[in-house]
Coordinates of C-alpha atoms in Angstrom, one line a residue:
Chain A
M225 CA 0.0 -0.3 0.2
N226 CA 1.4 3.5 -0.7
Y227 CA -0.1 5.5 1.8
D228 CA 1.0 8.7 0.5
T229 CA -1.3 8.6 -2.6
I230 CA -3.9 6.8 -0.1
L231 CA -3.8 9.9 2.6
S232 CA -5.0 13.3 2.1
G233 CA -3.1 15.5 0.5
R234 CA -3.9 18.3 2.4
I235 CA -3.6 16.5 6.0
Q236 CA 0.2 15.5 5.1
Q237 CA 0.9 18.9 3.8
I238 CA 0.4 20.1 7.3
P239 CA 3.9 19.9 8.8
P240 CA 4.5 17.8 12.4
S241 CA 5.3 20.0 15.2
G242 CA 8.9 19.2 15.7
I243 CA 8.8 19.8 19.2
R244 CA 7.9 15.7 19.7
K245 CA 12.2 14.4 19.5
F246 CA 12.7 17.0 22.4
F247 CA 10.6 15.6 24.8
D248 CA 11.3 12.0 24.0
I249 CA 14.7 13.2 25.0
L250 CA 12.9 14.9 28.3
E251 CA 11.4 12.1 29.0
E252 CA 14.5 9.7 29.4
M253 CA 16.5 12.6 31.5
K254 CA 16.8 12.0 35.6
D255 CA 16.6 15.3 37.3
A256 CA 15.4 17.1 34.4
I257 CA 13.5 20.5 34.9
S258 CA 10.5 21.1 32.7
L259 CA 9.6 25.0 31.6
G260 CA 8.2 22.8 28.8
I261 CA 4.2 22.4 29.1
G262 CA 1.9 25.0 28.9
E263 CA -0.5 23.4 31.9
P264 CA -1.4 24.5 35.4
D265 CA 0.5 22.6 37.8
F266 CA -2.6 22.5 40.1
V267 CA -5.1 19.6 40.0
T268 CA -8.2 20.0 39.6
P269 CA -10.1 21.8 43.0
W270 CA -11.4 18.9 45.0
H271 CA -15.1 20.8 45.0
I272 CA -15.0 20.5 41.2
R273 CA -13.8 17.0 40.9
D274 CA -16.2 15.6 43.9
A275 CA -19.2 17.1 41.8
G276 CA -17.9 15.1 38.8
I277 CA -17.1 11.9 41.2
Y278 CA -21.4 12.6 42.4
S279 CA -22.8 12.8 38.6
L280 CA -21.2 9.2 38.4
E281 CA -22.5 7.8 41.5
K282 CA -25.8 9.1 40.4
G283 CA -25.6 7.4 37.1
F284 CA -25.4 10.4 34.9
T285 CA -23.5 8.8 32.2
K286 CA -25.8 9.6 29.0
Y287 CA -25.6 12.1 26.4
T288 CA -26.4 15.7 26.9
S289 CA -28.1 17.8 24.2
N290 CA -25.8 18.6 21.7
A291 CA -24.8 22.1 22.8
G292 CA -24.3 20.9 26.2
M293 CA -26.3 21.1 29.4
S294 CA -28.5 23.7 29.6
E295 CA -27.9 24.2 33.2
L296 CA -24.0 24.5 32.3
R297 CA -24.8 27.0 29.0
R298 CA -27.0 29.0 32.0
E299 CA -24.5 29.2 34.4
I300 CA -21.3 30.0 31.6
S301 CA -23.7 32.6 30.6
A302 CA -23.9 34.0 34.0
Y303 CA -20.2 33.5 34.4
M304 CA -19.1 35.8 31.3
H305 CA -21.4 38.4 32.6
R306 CA -19.6 38.2 35.6
R307 CA -16.1 38.4 35.0
F308 CA -15.9 39.4 31.7
G309 CA -19.5 42.1 31.2
L310 CA -20.3 39.6 28.3
D311 CA -23.8 38.9 28.0
Y312 CA -24.7 35.7 26.0
N313 CA -28.3 33.5 25.8
F314 CA -27.8 30.3 26.7
A315 CA -30.3 29.3 25.0
D316 CA -29.1 30.1 21.3
Q317 CA -25.4 31.8 21.5
I318 CA -23.2 29.4 23.7
L319 CA -22.0 26.0 22.4
V320 CA -19.8 23.7 25.1
T321 CA -17.2 22.0 23.0
V322 CA -14.1 19.2 23.6
G323 CA -11.7 21.4 25.2
G324 CA -11.2 25.4 23.4
S325 CA -9.5 23.5 20.8
E326 CA -12.3 22.3 19.0
A327 CA -14.0 25.7 19.5
L328 CA -11.9 26.9 17.0
D329 CA -11.7 23.7 14.7
L330 CA -15.7 25.0 14.6
A331 CA -15.3 28.5 14.2
F332 CA -12.7 27.7 11.3
R333 CA -14.6 25.2 9.6
C334 CA -17.8 27.2 9.9
L335 CA -16.9 30.7 8.5
I336 CA -14.7 29.6 5.8
N337 CA -14.9 29.2 2.5
P338 CA -12.3 27.6 0.1
G339 CA -9.4 30.1 -0.5
D340 CA -10.6 32.4 2.5
E341 CA -7.7 34.4 4.3
V342 CA -8.0 33.8 7.9
I343 CA -5.2 36.8 9.6
I344 CA -3.2 35.3 12.3
P345 CA -0.7 36.8 14.5
V346 CA 2.4 35.1 15.3
P347 CA 4.3 33.7 17.6
S348 CA 1.3 31.8 18.7
F349 CA -0.1 28.8 19.5
V350 CA 0.6 26.4 17.1
C351 CA -3.0 25.2 16.6
Y352 CA -4.6 27.4 14.2
G353 CA -2.7 27.4 10.8
P354 CA -3.5 24.0 10.2
L355 CA -6.9 24.2 11.8
V356 CA -7.3 27.2 9.0
S357 CA -5.6 25.0 6.2
M358 CA -7.7 21.9 7.3
A359 CA -10.9 24.1 6.7
G360 CA -9.6 25.2 3.1
G361 CA -8.8 28.7 4.3
A362 CA -5.1 30.0 3.9
P363 CA -3.9 31.4 7.4
V364 CA -1.9 34.7 6.8
Y365 CA 0.7 35.1 9.3
V366 CA 1.6 38.7 10.8
E367 CA 4.5 39.0 13.0
L368 CA 4.8 40.5 16.2
K369 CA 7.2 42.6 17.7
A370 CA 8.5 42.7 20.7
E371 CA 8.7 46.0 20.6
N372 CA 5.6 46.4 20.8
E373 CA 4.8 43.9 23.6
F374 CA 3.9 41.5 21.0
R375 CA 0.6 43.3 21.0
L376 CA -1.2 43.3 17.1
T377 CA -1.2 46.9 15.8
P378 CA -3.6 47.9 13.3
G379 CA -0.8 49.2 11.1
E380 CA -0.2 45.1 10.8
L381 CA -3.5 44.3 10.6
K382 CA -4.3 47.0 8.0
A383 CA -0.9 45.5 6.5
A384 CA -2.5 42.2 6.4
I385 CA -6.0 42.4 4.8
T386 CA -6.6 41.8 1.4
P387 CA -10.2 41.1 -0.5
R388 CA -10.3 37.8 0.7
T389 CA -9.7 38.1 4.6
K390 CA -12.8 36.4 5.8
A391 CA -11.3 36.8 9.7
V392 CA -8.7 37.5 12.2
L393 CA -7.6 35.6 14.9
L394 CA -7.1 37.0 18.0
P395 CA -4.6 34.9 20.7
F396 CA -4.6 37.2 23.9
P397 CA -3.6 36.7 26.3
C398 CA -1.1 34.5 24.1
N399 CA 0.8 31.5 24.3
P400 CA 3.8 31.7 24.3
T401 CA 4.7 35.7 24.7
G402 CA 2.0 36.0 27.4
G403 CA 1.3 39.6 26.1
I404 CA -2.1 41.0 26.1
M405 CA -4.0 43.6 24.6
G406 CA -5.8 46.5 27.0
R407 CA -8.9 47.8 25.9
E408 CA -7.7 50.8 24.0
D409 CA -4.9 48.2 21.8
L410 CA -8.8 46.2 21.2
E411 CA -10.4 49.7 20.2
A412 CA -7.8 50.5 17.8
I413 CA -7.8 47.1 16.1
A414 CA -11.7 47.7 16.3
Q415 CA -11.5 50.8 14.0
V416 CA -9.8 49.1 11.6
I417 CA -12.2 46.1 11.0
R418 CA -15.5 48.2 11.9
G419 CA -17.6 48.2 8.3
T420 CA -16.1 45.1 6.6
E421 CA -17.3 42.0 6.8
I422 CA -14.3 41.0 8.8
M423 CA -15.2 38.5 11.5
V424 CA -12.8 37.9 14.8
I425 CA -12.3 35.3 16.3
S426 CA -10.7 35.7 20.3
D427 CA -9.3 32.3 21.6
E428 CA -9.6 34.1 25.4
I429 CA -8.4 30.7 26.8
Y430 CA -5.8 32.8 29.0
A431 CA -8.9 35.7 29.5
E432 CA -8.6 34.9 33.6
L433 CA -5.0 34.9 34.3
T434 CA -3.9 38.4 33.7
Y435 CA -1.6 40.0 36.1
G436 CA -2.3 43.9 37.0
Q437 CA -5.1 44.7 34.5
K438 CA -8.0 42.7 34.4
H439 CA -8.9 41.0 30.5
A440 CA -10.8 43.2 28.0
S441 CA -13.2 41.0 25.3
M442 CA -13.1 41.9 21.5
A443 CA -16.5 41.3 21.7
N444 CA -17.0 44.4 24.8
I445 CA -15.6 46.8 22.4
P446 CA -18.4 48.6 20.4
D447 CA -19.7 46.9 16.9
M448 CA -17.6 44.5 17.8
Y449 CA -20.0 41.9 19.1
E450 CA -21.8 41.3 16.2
R451 CA -18.4 40.0 14.2
T452 CA -16.7 38.2 17.3
V453 CA -16.7 34.5 18.1
V454 CA -15.1 34.6 21.7
V455 CA -13.8 31.0 22.4
N456 CA -12.6 30.1 26.1
G457 CA -13.2 27.3 28.4
V458 CA -11.6 26.0 32.2
S459 CA -8.5 24.1 31.1
K460 CA -6.3 27.1 32.5
S461 CA -9.2 29.4 34.4
H462 CA -10.1 26.3 36.5
A463 CA -6.7 24.1 36.0
M464 CA -9.8 21.4 34.1
T465 CA -7.4 20.3 30.7
G466 CA -7.6 16.8 31.2
W467 CA -12.0 17.7 31.5
R468 CA -11.6 18.5 28.2
I469 CA -14.5 21.0 28.2
G470 CA -14.4 24.6 26.3
Y471 CA -17.0 26.8 25.2
L472 CA -17.3 29.1 22.7
C473 CA -20.2 32.3 22.6
A474 CA -21.0 34.2 19.4
P475 CA -24.1 36.0 17.1
Q476 CA -27.0 33.3 17.2
P477 CA -26.6 32.3 13.5
I478 CA -22.9 31.1 14.1
V479 CA -23.4 29.3 16.7
A480 CA -26.5 27.2 14.9
M481 CA -24.1 26.2 12.0
M482 CA -21.4 25.2 15.3
T483 CA -23.5 23.5 17.1
K484 CA -25.0 21.6 13.5
L485 CA -21.0 20.7 12.7
H486 CA -20.4 19.7 16.6
Q487 CA -23.7 17.8 17.0
F488 CA -22.4 15.5 13.7
G489 CA -18.6 15.6 14.9
I490 CA -18.8 15.5 18.7
M491 CA -22.1 14.7 19.6
S492 CA -21.9 16.1 22.6
A493 CA -19.2 16.9 25.6
P494 CA -18.5 14.5 28.2
T495 CA -21.6 14.5 30.9
V496 CA -19.1 13.8 33.6
S497 CA -17.2 17.3 32.6
Q498 CA -20.0 19.1 32.3
Y499 CA -21.7 18.6 35.6
A500 CA -18.0 19.3 36.7
V501 CA -17.7 22.2 34.9
I502 CA -21.7 23.7 36.4
E503 CA -19.7 23.3 39.8
A504 CA -16.7 25.1 38.6
M505 CA -18.7 27.7 37.0
R506 CA -20.7 28.3 40.2
N507 CA -18.1 28.2 42.9
G508 CA -14.9 28.2 41.5
D509 CA -14.2 32.1 41.6
P510 CA -12.3 31.8 44.9
D511 CA -9.9 28.8 43.1
I512 CA -9.0 31.6 40.1
E513 CA -8.1 33.9 42.2
R514 CA -6.0 31.9 44.5
M515 CA -4.1 30.1 41.4
R516 CA -3.8 33.4 39.5
D517 CA -2.8 35.0 42.7
E518 CA 0.4 32.3 42.9
Y519 CA 1.4 32.1 39.4
D520 CA 1.7 35.9 39.6
G521 CA 4.4 35.5 42.5
R522 CA 6.1 33.0 40.1
R523 CA 5.9 34.6 37.4
R524 CA 7.5 38.2 39.0
Y525 CA 10.5 36.1 40.4
L526 CA 10.9 34.1 37.3
V527 CA 11.0 37.5 34.7
E528 CA 13.3 39.2 37.4
G529 CA 15.5 36.6 37.5
L530 CA 16.1 35.8 33.8
R531 CA 17.0 40.0 33.6
R532 CA 18.8 39.0 36.5
I533 CA 21.3 37.0 34.5
G534 CA 21.7 39.0 31.3
L535 CA 18.0 38.4 29.9
D536 CA 16.0 40.5 27.6
C537 CA 12.5 39.6 28.8
F538 CA 9.5 42.5 28.6
E539 CA 6.9 41.9 31.4
P540 CA 4.1 39.4 30.2
K541 CA 0.9 40.4 31.8
G542 CA -0.8 37.2 31.0
A543 CA -0.7 33.3 30.3
F544 CA 1.9 31.8 32.1
Y545 CA 4.6 32.3 30.1
V546 CA 7.6 34.5 30.4
F547 CA 9.6 35.3 26.2
P548 CA 12.6 36.1 26.8
C549 CA 14.9 37.1 24.5
I550 CA 18.0 34.9 23.9
Q551 CA 20.3 36.1 20.9
S552 CA 22.4 37.7 23.2
S553 CA 23.7 33.9 23.4
G554 CA 24.6 34.2 20.3
L555 CA 22.8 30.8 19.4
S556 CA 19.7 30.3 17.3
S557 CA 16.1 29.3 19.9
E558 CA 16.3 25.9 18.9
E559 CA 20.4 25.2 19.2
F560 CA 19.5 27.0 22.8
C561 CA 16.9 24.6 24.0
E562 CA 18.7 21.6 22.5
R563 CA 21.8 22.9 24.1
F564 CA 20.2 23.7 27.6
L565 CA 18.5 20.6 27.8
M566 CA 21.7 18.6 27.2
E567 CA 24.3 20.4 28.9
E568 CA 21.8 21.5 31.9
K569 CA 19.0 19.7 31.9
V570 CA 16.2 22.1 32.0
A571 CA 13.4 22.2 29.1
V572 CA 12.1 25.4 27.7
I573 CA 10.3 25.8 24.2
S574 CA 12.0 27.5 21.0
G575 CA 10.0 30.5 20.4
S576 CA 10.8 29.7 16.6
A577 CA 7.9 27.0 17.2
F578 CA 5.8 29.2 17.9
G579 CA 6.1 30.9 13.8
A580 CA 7.8 34.0 12.7
G581 CA 8.8 35.9 14.8
G582 CA 9.4 33.5 17.3
E583 CA 13.0 33.3 16.6
G584 CA 15.4 34.4 19.4
F585 CA 12.8 34.0 22.1
V586 CA 12.3 31.0 24.2
R587 CA 9.1 30.2 26.3
C588 CA 9.4 29.8 29.7
C589 CA 6.2 28.5 31.7
Y590 CA 5.8 29.3 35.1
A591 CA 3.3 26.7 35.9
T592 CA 5.5 24.7 37.8
S593 CA 6.9 24.7 42.0
M594 CA 8.7 27.7 42.8
K595 CA 11.7 25.4 43.7
D596 CA 11.8 23.9 40.0
I597 CA 11.8 27.6 38.6
A598 CA 14.2 28.7 41.2
E599 CA 16.9 25.3 40.1
A600 CA 15.8 26.5 36.8
L601 CA 17.3 30.1 36.6
T602 CA 20.7 28.8 38.3
R603 CA 20.8 26.4 35.8
M604 CA 20.5 28.4 33.3
D605 CA 22.7 31.5 34.7
N606 CA 25.2 28.6 34.6
F607 CA 24.6 27.9 31.0
L608 CA 25.0 31.5 29.6
T609 CA 28.4 31.5 32.0
N610 CA 29.6 28.7 30.6
L611 CA 28.6 29.7 27.0
K612 CA 30.5 33.0 27.8
K613 CA 33.3 31.7 28.7
K614 CA 33.5 29.5 25.5
K615 CA 33.1 31.9 23.4
A616 CA 35.9 34.3 25.1
R617 CA 38.1 30.9 24.9
E618 CA 37.3 30.6 21.3
T619 CA 38.0 34.6 20.2
E620 CA 41.2 34.1 22.1
A621 CA 42.5 30.7 20.0
Chain B
M122 CA 1.7 42.9 54.4
T123 CA -0.3 39.9 55.3
K124 CA 0.9 38.4 51.5
L125 CA 4.7 37.8 52.9
L126 CA 3.2 35.8 56.4
R127 CA 0.5 33.7 53.4
L128 CA 3.6 32.9 51.3
L129 CA 5.9 32.4 54.0
E130 CA 3.2 30.2 56.2
E131 CA 2.9 28.4 53.1
D132 CA 6.5 27.5 52.6
C133 CA 9.3 29.2 54.4
T134 CA 12.3 28.0 52.8
L135 CA 11.7 30.3 50.4
T136 CA 14.3 33.1 50.3
T137 CA 13.9 36.5 50.7
G138 CA 14.7 37.2 47.0
Q139 CA 12.0 35.1 46.2
L140 CA 9.7 36.5 48.9
A141 CA 10.6 39.9 47.5
S142 CA 9.8 39.3 43.7
M143 CA 6.5 37.5 44.6
A144 CA 5.2 40.3 46.9
A145 CA 6.7 43.2 44.9
I146 CA 8.3 44.4 47.8
P147 CA 12.0 45.4 47.8
E148 CA 14.1 42.9 49.5
E149 CA 15.6 45.3 52.4
E150 CA 11.6 45.5 53.6
V151 CA 11.4 42.0 53.0
K152 CA 14.0 41.5 55.6
A153 CA 12.6 44.3 57.9
A154 CA 9.2 42.8 57.7
I155 CA 10.7 39.6 58.9
R156 CA 12.4 40.7 61.7
K157 CA 9.7 42.8 63.3
Y158 CA 7.0 39.5 62.8
E159 CA 9.5 37.5 64.9
E160 CA 10.4 40.4 67.4
E161 CA 6.6 40.6 67.6
K162 CA 5.8 36.8 67.7
I163 CA 3.9 37.0 64.8
I164 CA 6.0 34.4 63.4
L165 CA 6.7 31.9 66.0
G166 CA 8.9 29.9 64.6
Y167 CA 9.9 27.7 61.6
K168 CA 9.7 24.0 61.3
A169 CA 9.4 21.0 59.0
I170 CA 6.7 18.8 59.2
V171 CA 7.9 15.0 59.0
D172 CA 6.4 12.1 59.1
W173 CA 7.6 9.7 61.5
D174 CA 5.8 6.7 60.1
R175 CA 8.4 6.5 57.4
T176 CA 11.2 6.3 59.8
D177 CA 12.2 3.5 62.1
R178 CA 11.7 6.4 65.2
E179 CA 8.4 5.2 67.2
A180 CA 6.6 7.7 68.2
V181 CA 2.9 7.9 69.4
T182 CA 0.4 11.1 69.5
A183 CA -2.8 11.4 71.2
L184 CA -4.8 13.6 71.8
I185 CA -6.4 14.3 75.5
E186 CA -9.6 16.3 76.3
V187 CA -9.1 17.8 79.1
K188 CA -12.1 19.6 82.2
V189 CA -10.7 21.8 84.0
T190 CA -12.3 24.2 86.7
P191 CA -11.9 27.7 85.9
Q192 CA -9.9 29.5 88.6
R193 CA -10.9 33.3 89.8
G194 CA -9.5 36.1 87.7
E195 CA -7.2 33.8 85.7
G196 CA -10.1 31.6 83.9
F197 CA -8.0 28.8 82.1
D198 CA -5.3 30.4 81.5
R199 CA -2.8 29.6 84.4
V200 CA -3.7 26.0 84.1
A201 CA -3.1 26.2 80.2
E202 CA 0.2 27.7 81.1
R203 CA 1.1 25.2 83.3
I204 CA 0.0 22.2 81.0
Y205 CA 2.1 23.9 78.2
Q206 CA 5.2 24.2 80.0
Y207 CA 5.9 20.0 79.9
E208 CA 8.4 19.3 77.1
E209 CA 5.9 16.2 76.1
V210 CA 3.0 18.5 74.9
E211 CA 3.1 19.8 71.3
S212 CA 0.2 22.1 71.6
V213 CA -2.7 23.1 73.8
Y214 CA -6.5 24.5 72.6
L215 CA -8.8 26.3 74.7
M216 CA -12.0 25.0 73.7
S217 CA -16.1 25.3 73.5
G218 CA -18.5 22.5 74.3
S219 CA -18.2 19.8 76.9
F220 CA -14.6 19.7 77.5
D221 CA -12.1 23.2 77.9
L222 CA -8.5 22.0 77.0
T223 CA -7.5 19.6 74.0
V224 CA -3.5 18.7 74.8
I225 CA -1.8 17.2 72.5
I226 CA 1.3 15.2 73.2
S227 CA 3.6 12.5 72.0
G228 CA 5.9 10.2 73.8
R229 CA 7.8 7.6 72.6
S230 CA 5.2 4.4 73.1
L231 CA 1.8 4.7 74.5
K232 CA 3.2 3.7 78.3
E233 CA 5.0 6.8 78.1
V234 CA 1.8 9.2 76.8
A235 CA -0.2 7.1 79.5
R236 CA 2.4 7.5 82.3
F237 CA 2.2 11.4 81.6
V238 CA -1.4 11.5 81.0
G239 CA -1.5 9.5 84.7
E240 CA 1.2 11.4 86.7
R241 CA 1.4 14.6 85.6
L242 CA -1.5 15.9 83.8
A243 CA -4.3 14.2 85.8
P244 CA -3.4 14.8 89.3
L245 CA -2.8 18.8 88.2
E246 CA -5.0 20.7 90.4
N247 CA -8.2 22.4 89.2
V248 CA -7.7 19.0 86.5
T249 CA -11.3 17.8 86.7
G250 CA -11.2 14.8 84.0
T251 CA -9.0 13.7 81.3
A252 CA -9.8 11.5 78.3
T253 CA -7.1 10.3 76.0
H254 CA -7.5 9.6 72.4
F255 CA -4.6 7.9 70.6
I256 CA -3.9 9.0 66.9
L257 CA -3.7 5.8 64.7
K258 CA -2.7 7.7 61.9
K259 CA -2.1 10.8 60.3
Y260 CA -3.4 11.6 56.8
K261 CA -3.4 15.3 56.6
E262 CA -1.4 18.6 58.4
K263 CA -0.9 21.9 57.5
H264 CA -2.3 21.4 54.2
L265 CA 0.0 18.3 53.9
I266 CA -0.8 15.0 52.7
F267 CA 0.7 12.1 54.5
E268 CA 0.7 9.8 51.9
K269 CA 2.6 9.5 48.9
Q270 CA 0.3 10.5 45.8
A271 CA -0.7 8.6 43.2
R272 CA 0.5 10.6 40.0
Q273 CA -1.3 10.4 36.3
E274 CA 0.6 8.6 34.1
R275 CA 1.7 10.9 31.5
E276 CA 3.8 12.4 28.6
F277 CA 4.9 15.5 28.0
I278 CA 2.9 16.7 25.3
F279 CA 2.9 20.6 23.4
V280 CA 0.9 22.7 24.6

């Protein structure tokens, strides 16, 4: 069998993630420290787990309605209002999905006609481009700049818009940069989009993790509600990655199409998880504050530590990543990560893995213990000092 | 400033540099604050929480309910003081409800604890009765769980 001709050309064309090999090495390593995985290190709070367990004990194991249990959608509606000042009707404007990823996939597939372009700011999470391609669209990448704190500027957006532009993806707070877009930043972007037919897909999965200022949603900017699909979920906010629950909020005609697609592809999100998320939405706000507070302390410590050992590092105000510039090391991002792992046994992720504009940076995730962060910093300091010594010896020779 | 206390309560091995970063306070101020907390006895001390059951050292802990006749002008304080002076006594709390003091003591053996109760605690003037409960197994103390927690089998994934 020649699977190359059997398998879909479209999916074969999508390049695999280059990080896999790196993680295989890491897994074999003893005493390795990982600032690599972008996932909360907290276990889901017990009262939420308990609600899931209770639903199993009661035998609530059947499918739910396609869009998700109405009780859950009511809670999501209340949560969106309470936390972000956004109003969505639980009956026809909210869809419960299998993680934020499914919500993104649905959004692209429901909006894209063949050849439509979707503007994707990079560096950003790796799934957007491939999902757009799989939906038959063409990703158009816009390189964000460190000097703009990795925010999308109206000028950059304008330059990327063509008659084929269908949508703009907004990945803020941003993985891997930790950059956020404040209300004024969004207002400037809205200024470009108003009066066009361009849609916004706003991936707000890190919305609860902002430091020093509250998250602003694009859907809250005047005239943008009708053209915005808000993607969110509980993975990051409530440390519930493995439960696989996300949701999207959008104008009714869009949610109707997405629900249709979701119904055929997925049926409904896991029932046990939906019960747990009802509890998370209803009584989980203090958990969010507690975890955010904890992340914030580690964030400050890591940023200060990286600066102290001589790396340029803009202050990330969201998510749980720091994105230091490693150009002073004289290595490419990939070399840096590989050698740092082999020589000091610490895993950080090459910025280049997140698209253009990521070269020269590495992503450090601080969703890990203070002990590990402190040790990683010591090892990073060692690594940089050794690099300098080697360089000095080479120039002497 | 309770931020510092909360951080220290959770992990007193944090360095003043780490505390300074985490609480966004200059390190000198952190040092001064800690000194002040120690002087004012807001911070009483720093100790490790040890699971002796994982070592070969024998240890027995008991929780004793103590009934006391309060003294004129001094309430329970004086009796409590006479109890907490003993080395063996780990904790003493004044309680609401059907008895007055909870005394937690630890010793090397059941016998040692029993002797303490019989010879030291019960005969104290104003102590009118005791009930000794031996602790059979510790599950959690100060938010720390004694049993080794099972870990989810997992691979690194790219997120």
